[in-house]
Amino acid sequence: MFTVKHISCMKISKTLFLFFLFITLYACKEGERKSYLPASIGPINSLAVVMDDNLWKGEVGDKVREHFAAPVLALTLNEPKFSINHFPPKSFTGTTRSSRSVLYVMKDTLDLAHIKTDLYATPQKIGVIKGRNNQELMENIEAKAAEMIQTFKAVEIDEKQKRFLKSLNKEGVFEKNFGISIDIPSVYKVGRQEDNFVWLDRQIPKGTANIVAYSMPADYFKSDSTLVRDIVSMRDSIGKSYIPGPDNPGKITHMRTEPAFAPHVFATEVAGKKAVEVRGLWDIKNYPMAGPFLTYIINDKEHNRKMVVEGFVFAPAAEKRDDMFELEAILKTIKFDLE
């Protein structure tokens, strides 16, 4: 015999069942939606900027260009951080929505700035800037540009790494010499190998892209106050020992840090270890050759050393942003403690 209590329990059970059924179906729908997102597209370091023409041509567009098309540090030519493709909102349809990095700027009743993930494609990052007037739009761009640039750059680094992981160099020189691994595309070949120095390079249009690695004593850098000077001294001594320049009768030629420009030095983290990032220009002493370099000096306490990995490009009168970006993506794959 059923009582009111039994009937109430049945009603509650039915309600709970329907609730969980709804949640399950919703989750499945969400999973299906995400699983059917197309793969994102676009050249490395391209940015789709979606905003009305009148905003793009005015002060708001100028503010976007000021940050997102600012010159990359330490290149021999002025090259923008991103190659920008502008789309009016009505044109942002179809495959253009699958752009990997997107900046959306629009006037709205809301005043906000945030980043969305995988909205139309995957992987995808969309920076959203809204404001009630031009002033609010420009203030939000100013406030969030650095974070958005960092986010876009991270998704571009990941994409670049995915592309070259398909074909890697198998020579294992970093494992043999330093007990580390770096994912090097197979187009890079070992050009020089010593006990504490490895140099790989590859041909690029009008020049070469290069990767070098070596270690320094753990206590090589004595003081923060002399850090930049010590970095220059380190690079110059390595260049003198291992990276000679072309023959120039009666002259000593070798790579060094361009003496007219102090390098930019930043604290960072690489492979979970404290490090410094160095960006600057190199040249050849007594010979007219120069180009950009990127160096990571990694504090490898476990092995009582500073592990140094560097990428540099020689390509006179040619754009170098994307080649340097590839080198950065490669160097950031470094892994320690392989044994």
mmCIF file of C-alpha atoms in Angstrom:
data_model
loop_
_atom_site.group_PDB
_atom_site.id
_atom_site.type_symbol
_atom_site.label_atom_id
_atom_site.label_comp_id
_atom_site.label_asym_id
_atom_site.label_seq_id
_atom_site.Cartn_x
_atom_site.Cartn_y
_atom_site.Cartn_z
ATOM 1 C CA MET A 1 0.000 0.000 0.000
ATOM 2 C CA PHE A 2 1.448 3.360 -1.079
ATOM 3 C CA THR A 3 1.333 6.293 1.303
ATOM 4 C CA VAL A 4 1.625 10.015 0.656
ATOM 5 C CA LYS A 5 5.242 9.711 1.724
ATOM 6 C CA HIS A 6 5.879 7.048 -0.920
ATOM 7 C CA ILE A 7 4.252 9.177 -3.584
ATOM 8 C CA SER A 8 6.316 12.226 -2.570
ATOM 9 C CA CYS A 9 9.503 10.183 -2.740
ATOM 10 C CA MET A 10 8.561 8.965 -6.216
ATOM 11 C CA LYS A 11 7.947 12.543 -7.353
ATOM 12 C CA ILE A 12 11.327 13.636 -5.971
ATOM 13 C CA SER A 13 13.056 10.680 -7.614
ATOM 14 C CA LYS A 14 11.417 11.467 -10.937
ATOM 15 C CA THR A 15 12.414 15.123 -10.652
ATOM 16 C CA LEU A 16 16.015 14.190 -9.863
ATOM 17 C CA PHE A 17 16.076 11.751 -12.762
ATOM 18 C CA LEU A 18 14.825 14.408 -15.190
ATOM 19 C CA PHE A 19 17.303 16.913 -13.801
ATOM 20 C CA PHE A 20 20.271 14.585 -14.280
ATOM 21 C CA LEU A 21 18.995 13.571 -17.700
ATOM 22 C CA PHE A 22 18.869 17.241 -18.704
ATOM 23 C CA ILE A 23 22.406 17.845 -17.407
ATOM 24 C CA THR A 24 23.699 14.773 -19.268
ATOM 25 C CA LEU A 25 22.038 15.769 -22.529
ATOM 26 C CA TYR A 26 23.299 19.352 -22.186
ATOM 27 C CA ALA A 27 26.826 18.154 -21.526
ATOM 28 C CA CYS A 28 26.646 15.869 -24.540
ATOM 29 C CA LYS A 29 25.428 18.750 -26.699
ATOM 30 C CA GLU A 30 28.261 20.954 -25.450
ATOM 31 C CA GLY A 31 30.763 18.157 -26.113
ATOM 32 C CA GLU A 32 29.371 17.667 -29.606
ATOM 33 C CA ARG A 33 29.536 21.401 -30.291
ATOM 34 C CA LYS A 34 33.159 21.584 -29.215
ATOM 35 C CA SER A 35 34.115 18.411 -31.039
ATOM 36 C CA TYR A 36 32.737 19.825 -34.277
ATOM 37 C CA LEU A 37 34.692 23.065 -34.112
ATOM 38 C CA PRO A 38 36.910 23.354 -37.197
ATOM 39 C CA ALA A 39 40.679 23.587 -36.911
ATOM 40 C CA SER A 40 41.866 27.179 -36.723
ATOM 41 C CA ILE A 41 43.709 28.596 -39.712
ATOM 42 C CA GLY A 42 46.092 31.355 -40.709
ATOM 43 C CA PRO A 43 49.785 32.090 -41.173
ATOM 44 C CA ILE A 44 51.929 32.222 -38.043
ATOM 45 C CA ASN A 45 51.797 35.662 -36.377
ATOM 46 C CA SER A 46 48.683 36.791 -38.234
ATOM 47 C CA LEU A 47 45.929 38.591 -36.314
ATOM 48 C CA ALA A 48 42.347 39.114 -37.492
ATOM 49 C CA VAL A 49 41.068 42.473 -36.209
ATOM 50 C CA VAL A 50 37.284 42.818 -36.358
ATOM 51 C CA MET A 51 35.972 46.372 -36.038
ATOM 52 C CA ASP A 52 33.886 48.904 -37.940
ATOM 53 C CA ASP A 53 35.666 50.807 -40.701
ATOM 54 C CA ASN A 54 35.166 54.171 -38.991
ATOM 55 C CA LEU A 55 36.830 52.839 -35.821
ATOM 56 C CA TRP A 56 39.666 51.207 -37.754
ATOM 57 C CA LYS A 57 40.464 54.401 -39.663
ATOM 58 C CA GLY A 58 40.330 56.629 -36.594
ATOM 59 C CA GLU A 59 41.953 56.983 -33.180
ATOM 60 C CA VAL A 60 40.740 53.599 -31.949
ATOM 61 C CA GLY A 61 42.402 51.871 -34.898
ATOM 62 C CA ASP A 62 45.544 53.886 -34.208
ATOM 63 C CA LYS A 63 45.554 52.572 -30.642
ATOM 64 C CA VAL A 64 45.194 48.987 -31.899
ATOM 65 C CA ARG A 65 48.098 49.463 -34.311
ATOM 66 C CA GLU A 66 50.199 51.148 -31.612
ATOM 67 C CA HIS A 67 50.173 47.938 -29.572
ATOM 68 C CA PHE A 68 49.483 45.002 -31.865
ATOM 69 C CA ALA A 69 51.554 46.233 -34.819
ATOM 70 C CA ALA A 70 54.385 47.631 -32.687
ATOM 71 C CA PRO A 71 57.883 46.732 -33.938
ATOM 72 C CA VAL A 72 59.420 43.519 -32.627
ATOM 73 C CA LEU A 73 62.374 44.161 -30.347
ATOM 74 C CA ALA A 74 65.914 43.842 -31.658
ATOM 75 C CA LEU A 75 65.408 43.220 -35.360
ATOM 76 C CA THR A 76 67.482 44.889 -38.055
ATOM 77 C CA LEU A 77 64.294 46.003 -39.853
ATOM 78 C CA ASN A 78 61.063 47.387 -38.379
ATOM 79 C CA GLU A 79 58.647 44.436 -38.452
ATOM 80 C CA PRO A 80 55.292 44.319 -36.608
ATOM 81 C CA LYS A 81 54.472 41.890 -33.819
ATOM 82 C CA PHE A 82 51.481 40.668 -35.850
ATOM 83 C CA SER A 83 50.493 40.863 -39.491
ATOM 84 C CA ILE A 84 47.042 42.420 -39.123
ATOM 85 C CA ASN A 85 44.090 41.590 -41.337
ATOM 86 C CA HIS A 86 41.163 43.973 -40.779
ATOM 87 C CA PHE A 87 37.579 42.742 -41.169
ATOM 88 C CA PRO A 88 34.399 44.798 -40.745
ATOM 89 C CA PRO A 89 31.971 42.799 -38.556
ATOM 90 C CA LYS A 90 29.757 41.952 -41.547
ATOM 91 C CA SER A 91 32.731 40.363 -43.306
ATOM 92 C CA PHE A 92 33.764 38.256 -40.323
ATOM 93 C CA THR A 93 31.968 35.130 -41.502
ATOM 94 C CA GLY A 94 32.754 31.703 -42.923
ATOM 95 C CA THR A 95 36.372 30.619 -42.800
ATOM 96 C CA THR A 96 37.550 34.012 -41.521
ATOM 97 C CA ARG A 97 35.963 33.094 -38.179
ATOM 98 C CA SER A 98 38.412 30.210 -37.954
ATOM 99 C CA SER A 99 41.372 32.566 -37.578
ATOM 100 C CA ARG A 100 43.602 31.387 -34.744
ATOM 101 C CA SER A 101 44.118 34.822 -33.144
ATOM 102 C CA VAL A 102 41.300 37.373 -33.239
ATOM 103 C CA LEU A 103 40.826 40.854 -31.768
ATOM 104 C CA TYR A 104 37.215 42.061 -31.665
ATOM 105 C CA VAL A 105 36.676 45.783 -30.986
ATOM 106 C CA MET A 106 33.180 47.277 -30.893
ATOM 107 C CA LYS A 107 31.040 49.990 -29.331
ATOM 108 C CA ASP A 108 28.490 48.570 -26.926
ATOM 109 C CA THR A 109 26.428 49.392 -23.860
ATOM 110 C CA LEU A 110 29.077 47.451 -21.894
ATOM 111 C CA ASP A 111 32.538 48.626 -20.889
ATOM 112 C CA LEU A 112 34.761 45.524 -20.733
ATOM 113 C CA ALA A 113 37.775 43.654 -22.070
ATOM 114 C CA HIS A 114 38.398 39.907 -21.842
ATOM 115 C CA ILE A 115 39.727 36.878 -23.696
ATOM 116 C CA LYS A 116 37.630 33.997 -25.020
ATOM 117 C CA THR A 117 38.861 30.547 -26.009
ATOM 118 C CA ASP A 118 37.815 28.304 -28.912
ATOM 119 C CA LEU A 119 34.638 30.187 -29.810
ATOM 120 C CA TYR A 120 34.549 29.433 -33.547
ATOM 121 C CA ALA A 121 37.552 27.111 -34.035
ATOM 122 C CA THR A 122 40.259 25.312 -32.094
ATOM 123 C CA PRO A 123 42.797 26.297 -30.971
ATOM 124 C CA GLN A 124 41.629 29.894 -30.961
ATOM 125 C CA LYS A 125 41.998 32.974 -28.778
ATOM 126 C CA ILE A 126 39.677 35.965 -29.170
ATOM 127 C CA GLY A 127 40.384 39.259 -27.435
ATOM 128 C CA VAL A 128 37.132 41.180 -26.917
ATOM 129 C CA ILE A 129 37.222 44.949 -26.358
ATOM 130 C CA LYS A 130 33.954 46.803 -25.761
ATOM 131 C CA GLY A 131 33.165 50.370 -24.727
ATOM 132 C CA ARG A 132 30.421 52.953 -24.862
ATOM 133 C CA ASN A 133 32.597 55.483 -26.667
ATOM 134 C CA ASN A 134 36.035 55.861 -28.237
ATOM 135 C CA GLN A 135 37.638 56.867 -24.970
ATOM 136 C CA GLU A 136 36.519 53.700 -23.182
ATOM 137 C CA LEU A 137 37.604 51.554 -26.134
ATOM 138 C CA MET A 138 41.086 53.100 -26.117
ATOM 139 C CA GLU A 139 41.389 52.778 -22.336
ATOM 140 C CA ASN A 140 40.448 49.091 -22.527
ATOM 141 C CA ILE A 141 42.917 48.482 -25.347
ATOM 142 C CA GLU A 142 45.643 50.178 -23.299
ATOM 143 C CA ALA A 143 44.778 48.137 -20.204
ATOM 144 C CA LYS A 144 44.527 44.697 -21.845
ATOM 145 C CA ALA A 145 46.866 44.872 -24.847
ATOM 146 C CA ALA A 146 49.904 43.367 -23.078
ATOM 147 C CA GLU A 147 47.900 40.394 -21.761
ATOM 148 C CA MET A 148 46.245 39.805 -25.120
ATOM 149 C CA ILE A 149 49.545 40.014 -26.995
ATOM 150 C CA GLN A 150 51.034 37.461 -24.599
ATOM 151 C CA THR A 151 48.003 35.196 -25.102
ATOM 152 C CA PHE A 152 48.109 35.466 -28.894
ATOM 153 C CA LYS A 153 51.842 34.850 -28.918
ATOM 154 C CA ALA A 154 51.428 31.716 -26.787
ATOM 155 C CA VAL A 155 48.879 30.190 -29.167
ATOM 156 C CA GLU A 156 51.150 31.056 -32.121
ATOM 157 C CA ILE A 157 54.166 29.433 -30.413
ATOM 158 C CA ASP A 158 52.107 26.279 -29.797
ATOM 159 C CA GLU A 159 51.002 26.192 -33.419
ATOM 160 C CA LYS A 160 54.553 26.660 -34.687
ATOM 161 C CA GLN A 161 55.783 23.834 -32.465
ATOM 162 C CA LYS A 162 53.029 21.519 -33.697
ATOM 163 C CA ARG A 163 54.086 22.162 -37.285
ATOM 164 C CA PHE A 164 57.745 21.298 -36.876
ATOM 165 C CA LEU A 165 57.152 18.323 -34.553
ATOM 166 C CA LYS A 166 56.177 16.339 -37.643
ATOM 167 C CA SER A 167 59.811 16.033 -38.737
ATOM 168 C CA LEU A 168 62.577 16.334 -36.140
ATOM 169 C CA ASN A 169 66.364 16.126 -36.222
ATOM 170 C CA LYS A 170 67.429 12.716 -34.856
ATOM 171 C CA GLU A 171 71.155 13.369 -34.331
ATOM 172 C CA GLY A 172 70.798 13.710 -30.550
ATOM 173 C CA VAL A 173 73.695 16.130 -30.083
ATOM 174 C CA PHE A 174 72.081 17.954 -27.169
ATOM 175 C CA GLU A 175 71.456 14.718 -25.306
ATOM 176 C CA LYS A 176 75.058 13.561 -25.837
ATOM 177 C CA ASN A 177 76.725 16.859 -24.947
ATOM 178 C CA PHE A 178 74.453 18.369 -22.298
ATOM 179 C CA GLY A 179 71.872 15.811 -21.155
ATOM 180 C CA ILE A 180 69.049 17.951 -22.509
ATOM 181 C CA SER A 181 66.657 17.665 -25.422
ATOM 182 C CA ILE A 182 65.411 20.311 -27.831
ATOM 183 C CA ASP A 183 62.898 19.631 -30.585
ATOM 184 C CA ILE A 184 64.855 20.688 -33.669
ATOM 185 C CA PRO A 185 63.258 20.494 -37.133
ATOM 186 C CA SER A 186 65.038 18.060 -39.408
ATOM 187 C CA VAL A 187 66.109 20.863 -41.775
ATOM 188 C CA TYR A 188 68.669 21.957 -39.161
ATOM 189 C CA LYS A 189 72.007 20.154 -39.435
ATOM 190 C CA VAL A 190 74.961 19.996 -37.056
ATOM 191 C CA GLY A 191 77.729 22.277 -38.293
ATOM 192 C CA ARG A 192 80.079 22.174 -35.306
ATOM 193 C CA GLN A 193 80.289 20.040 -32.172
ATOM 194 C CA GLU A 194 82.812 20.461 -29.335
ATOM 195 C CA ASP A 195 82.879 19.263 -25.717
ATOM 196 C CA ASN A 196 80.905 22.311 -24.554
ATOM 197 C CA PHE A 197 79.556 23.793 -27.763
ATOM 198 C CA VAL A 198 77.026 22.706 -30.389
ATOM 199 C CA TRP A 199 76.043 24.663 -33.500
ATOM 200 C CA LEU A 200 73.251 23.746 -35.918
ATOM 201 C CA ASP A 201 72.012 25.755 -38.868
ATOM 202 C CA ARG A 202 69.700 25.689 -41.846
ATOM 203 C CA GLN A 203 69.412 27.599 -45.068
ATOM 204 C CA ILE A 204 66.701 30.262 -45.292
ATOM 205 C CA PRO A 205 66.039 32.693 -48.152
ATOM 206 C CA LYS A 206 69.076 34.974 -48.419
ATOM 207 C CA GLY A 207 70.878 33.500 -45.399
ATOM 208 C CA THR A 208 70.877 31.072 -42.476
ATOM 209 C CA ALA A 209 69.041 30.427 -39.207
ATOM 210 C CA ASN A 210 71.308 29.140 -36.433
ATOM 211 C CA ILE A 211 71.068 27.479 -33.021
ATOM 212 C CA VAL A 212 73.955 27.224 -30.567
ATOM 213 C CA ALA A 213 74.175 25.753 -27.069
ATOM 214 C CA TYR A 214 76.832 25.763 -24.358
ATOM 215 C CA SER A 215 77.078 25.823 -20.572
ATOM 216 C CA MET A 216 78.730 28.215 -18.147
ATOM 217 C CA PRO A 217 79.716 27.818 -14.468
ATOM 218 C CA ALA A 218 76.834 28.301 -12.041
ATOM 219 C CA ASP A 219 78.559 31.314 -10.469
ATOM 220 C CA TYR A 220 79.561 33.011 -13.738
ATOM 221 C CA PHE A 221 77.235 35.986 -13.197
ATOM 222 C CA LYS A 222 78.421 37.690 -10.023
ATOM 223 C CA SER A 223 76.036 40.617 -9.657
ATOM 224 C CA ASP A 224 72.780 41.996 -11.031
ATOM 225 C CA SER A 225 74.492 45.354 -11.440
ATOM 226 C CA THR A 226 76.950 43.892 -13.971
ATOM 227 C CA LEU A 227 74.573 41.374 -15.582
ATOM 228 C CA VAL A 228 74.290 43.022 -18.998
ATOM 229 C CA ARG A 229 78.049 43.573 -19.211
ATOM 230 C CA ASP A 230 78.702 39.969 -18.156
ATOM 231 C CA ILE A 231 76.245 38.633 -20.743
ATOM 232 C CA VAL A 232 77.997 40.613 -23.480
ATOM 233 C CA SER A 233 81.383 39.356 -22.266
ATOM 234 C CA MET A 234 80.125 35.754 -22.277
ATOM 235 C CA ARG A 235 78.686 35.963 -25.786
ATOM 236 C CA ASP A 236 81.779 37.672 -27.142
ATOM 237 C CA SER A 237 84.127 35.063 -25.667
ATOM 238 C CA ILE A 238 82.039 32.230 -27.129
ATOM 239 C CA GLY A 239 81.921 33.989 -30.498
ATOM 240 C CA LYS A 240 85.690 34.458 -30.478
ATOM 241 C CA SER A 241 86.295 30.788 -29.636
ATOM 242 C CA TYR A 242 83.700 29.077 -31.800
ATOM 243 C CA ILE A 243 82.030 31.380 -34.365
ATOM 244 C CA PRO A 244 84.619 32.823 -36.742
ATOM 245 C CA GLY A 245 83.755 35.348 -39.426
ATOM 246 C CA PRO A 246 84.774 35.334 -43.101
ATOM 247 C CA ASP A 247 88.439 35.804 -43.979
ATOM 248 C CA ASN A 248 89.560 39.412 -43.928
ATOM 249 C CA PRO A 249 93.326 39.658 -44.578
ATOM 250 C CA GLY A 250 95.180 41.107 -41.636
ATOM 251 C CA LYS A 251 92.049 41.211 -39.454
ATOM 252 C CA ILE A 252 90.626 38.953 -36.740
ATOM 253 C CA THR A 253 86.949 38.230 -37.415
ATOM 254 C CA HIS A 254 84.414 36.579 -35.122
ATOM 255 C CA MET A 255 80.873 37.005 -33.847
ATOM 256 C CA ARG A 256 80.272 39.455 -31.015
ATOM 257 C CA THR A 257 77.440 41.457 -29.494
ATOM 258 C CA GLU A 258 76.896 44.624 -31.538
ATOM 259 C CA PRO A 259 78.808 47.175 -29.418
ATOM 260 C CA ALA A 260 76.592 50.127 -30.379
ATOM 261 C CA PHE A 261 73.379 48.592 -28.929
ATOM 262 C CA ALA A 262 72.923 47.220 -25.411
ATOM 263 C CA PRO A 263 70.825 44.012 -25.463
ATOM 264 C CA HIS A 264 67.391 43.824 -23.840
ATOM 265 C CA VAL A 265 67.339 41.516 -20.797
ATOM 266 C CA PHE A 266 64.197 40.102 -19.148
ATOM 267 C CA ALA A 267 63.578 37.710 -16.268
ATOM 268 C CA THR A 268 61.630 34.659 -17.426
ATOM 269 C CA GLU A 269 61.155 30.932 -16.875
ATOM 270 C CA VAL A 270 62.163 28.146 -19.249
ATOM 271 C CA ALA A 271 61.369 24.459 -18.687
ATOM 272 C CA GLY A 272 60.257 25.279 -15.151
ATOM 273 C CA LYS A 273 63.602 26.894 -14.289
ATOM 274 C CA LYS A 274 64.497 30.521 -13.638
ATOM 275 C CA ALA A 275 66.154 32.129 -16.621
ATOM 276 C CA VAL A 276 66.872 35.373 -18.395
ATOM 277 C CA GLU A 277 65.875 36.174 -21.950
ATOM 278 C CA VAL A 278 68.277 38.309 -23.952
ATOM 279 C CA ARG A 279 67.375 39.977 -27.253
ATOM 280 C CA GLY A 280 69.840 42.011 -29.217
ATOM 281 C CA LEU A 281 71.950 42.397 -32.319
ATOM 282 C CA TRP A 282 75.161 40.575 -33.216
ATOM 283 C CA ASP A 283 77.814 41.553 -35.688
ATOM 284 C CA ILE A 284 81.141 40.223 -36.983
ATOM 285 C CA LYS A 285 84.174 42.061 -35.728
ATOM 286 C CA ASN A 286 86.078 43.625 -38.624
ATOM 287 C CA TYR A 287 83.536 42.465 -41.209
ATOM 288 C CA PRO A 288 80.169 43.907 -42.405
ATOM 289 C CA MET A 289 77.787 41.166 -41.190
ATOM 290 C CA ALA A 290 75.038 41.517 -38.564
ATOM 291 C CA GLY A 291 71.645 40.254 -37.440
ATOM 292 C CA PRO A 292 69.351 39.600 -34.462
ATOM 293 C CA PHE A 293 69.827 37.040 -31.686
ATOM 294 C CA LEU A 294 67.728 35.539 -28.901
ATOM 295 C CA THR A 295 69.446 33.925 -25.918
ATOM 296 C CA TYR A 296 68.080 32.019 -22.923
ATOM 297 C CA ILE A 297 70.414 31.664 -19.944
ATOM 298 C CA ILE A 298 68.840 29.004 -17.740
ATOM 299 C CA ASN A 299 69.698 28.455 -14.081
ATOM 300 C CA ASP A 300 70.226 24.675 -13.992
ATOM 301 C CA LYS A 301 70.882 24.225 -10.258
ATOM 302 C CA GLU A 302 70.595 20.442 -10.435
ATOM 303 C CA HIS A 303 73.686 20.292 -12.643
ATOM 304 C CA ASN A 304 75.489 23.264 -11.073
ATOM 305 C CA ARG A 305 75.613 25.259 -14.308
ATOM 306 C CA LYS A 306 74.039 27.943 -16.441
ATOM 307 C CA MET A 307 72.688 26.328 -19.599
ATOM 308 C CA VAL A 308 72.765 28.717 -22.545
ATOM 309 C CA VAL A 309 70.764 28.219 -25.729
ATOM 310 C CA GLU A 310 70.686 30.806 -28.491
ATOM 311 C CA GLY A 311 69.188 31.398 -31.888
ATOM 312 C CA PHE A 312 70.452 33.920 -34.413
ATOM 313 C CA VAL A 313 69.701 34.791 -38.010
ATOM 314 C CA PHE A 314 71.816 36.087 -40.873
ATOM 315 C CA ALA A 315 69.714 37.337 -43.790
ATOM 316 C CA PRO A 316 70.849 40.776 -44.983
ATOM 317 C CA ALA A 317 68.110 43.152 -46.183
ATOM 318 C CA ALA A 318 65.440 40.484 -45.539
ATOM 319 C CA GLU A 319 62.634 40.308 -42.981
ATOM 320 C CA LYS A 320 63.559 38.123 -40.033
ATOM 321 C CA ARG A 321 60.570 38.187 -37.662
ATOM 322 C CA ASP A 322 59.208 34.791 -38.575
ATOM 323 C CA ASP A 323 62.637 33.132 -38.618
ATOM 324 C CA MET A 324 63.393 34.491 -35.150
ATOM 325 C CA PHE A 325 59.943 33.379 -34.001
ATOM 326 C CA GLU A 326 60.695 29.849 -35.192
ATOM 327 C CA LEU A 327 63.947 29.882 -33.233
ATOM 328 C CA GLU A 328 62.093 31.027 -30.114
ATOM 329 C CA ALA A 329 59.536 28.225 -30.537
ATOM 330 C CA ILE A 330 62.380 25.698 -30.900
ATOM 331 C CA LEU A 331 64.361 26.902 -27.880
ATOM 332 C CA LYS A 332 61.254 26.805 -25.686
ATOM 333 C CA THR A 333 60.976 23.028 -26.206
ATOM 334 C CA ILE A 334 64.105 22.426 -24.093
ATOM 335 C CA LYS A 335 63.834 19.647 -21.499
ATOM 336 C CA PHE A 336 66.249 18.740 -18.697
ATOM 337 C CA ASP A 337 67.033 15.642 -16.620
ATOM 338 C CA LEU A 338 66.838 13.085 -19.389
ATOM 339 C CA GLU A 339 68.927 10.476 -17.617
#
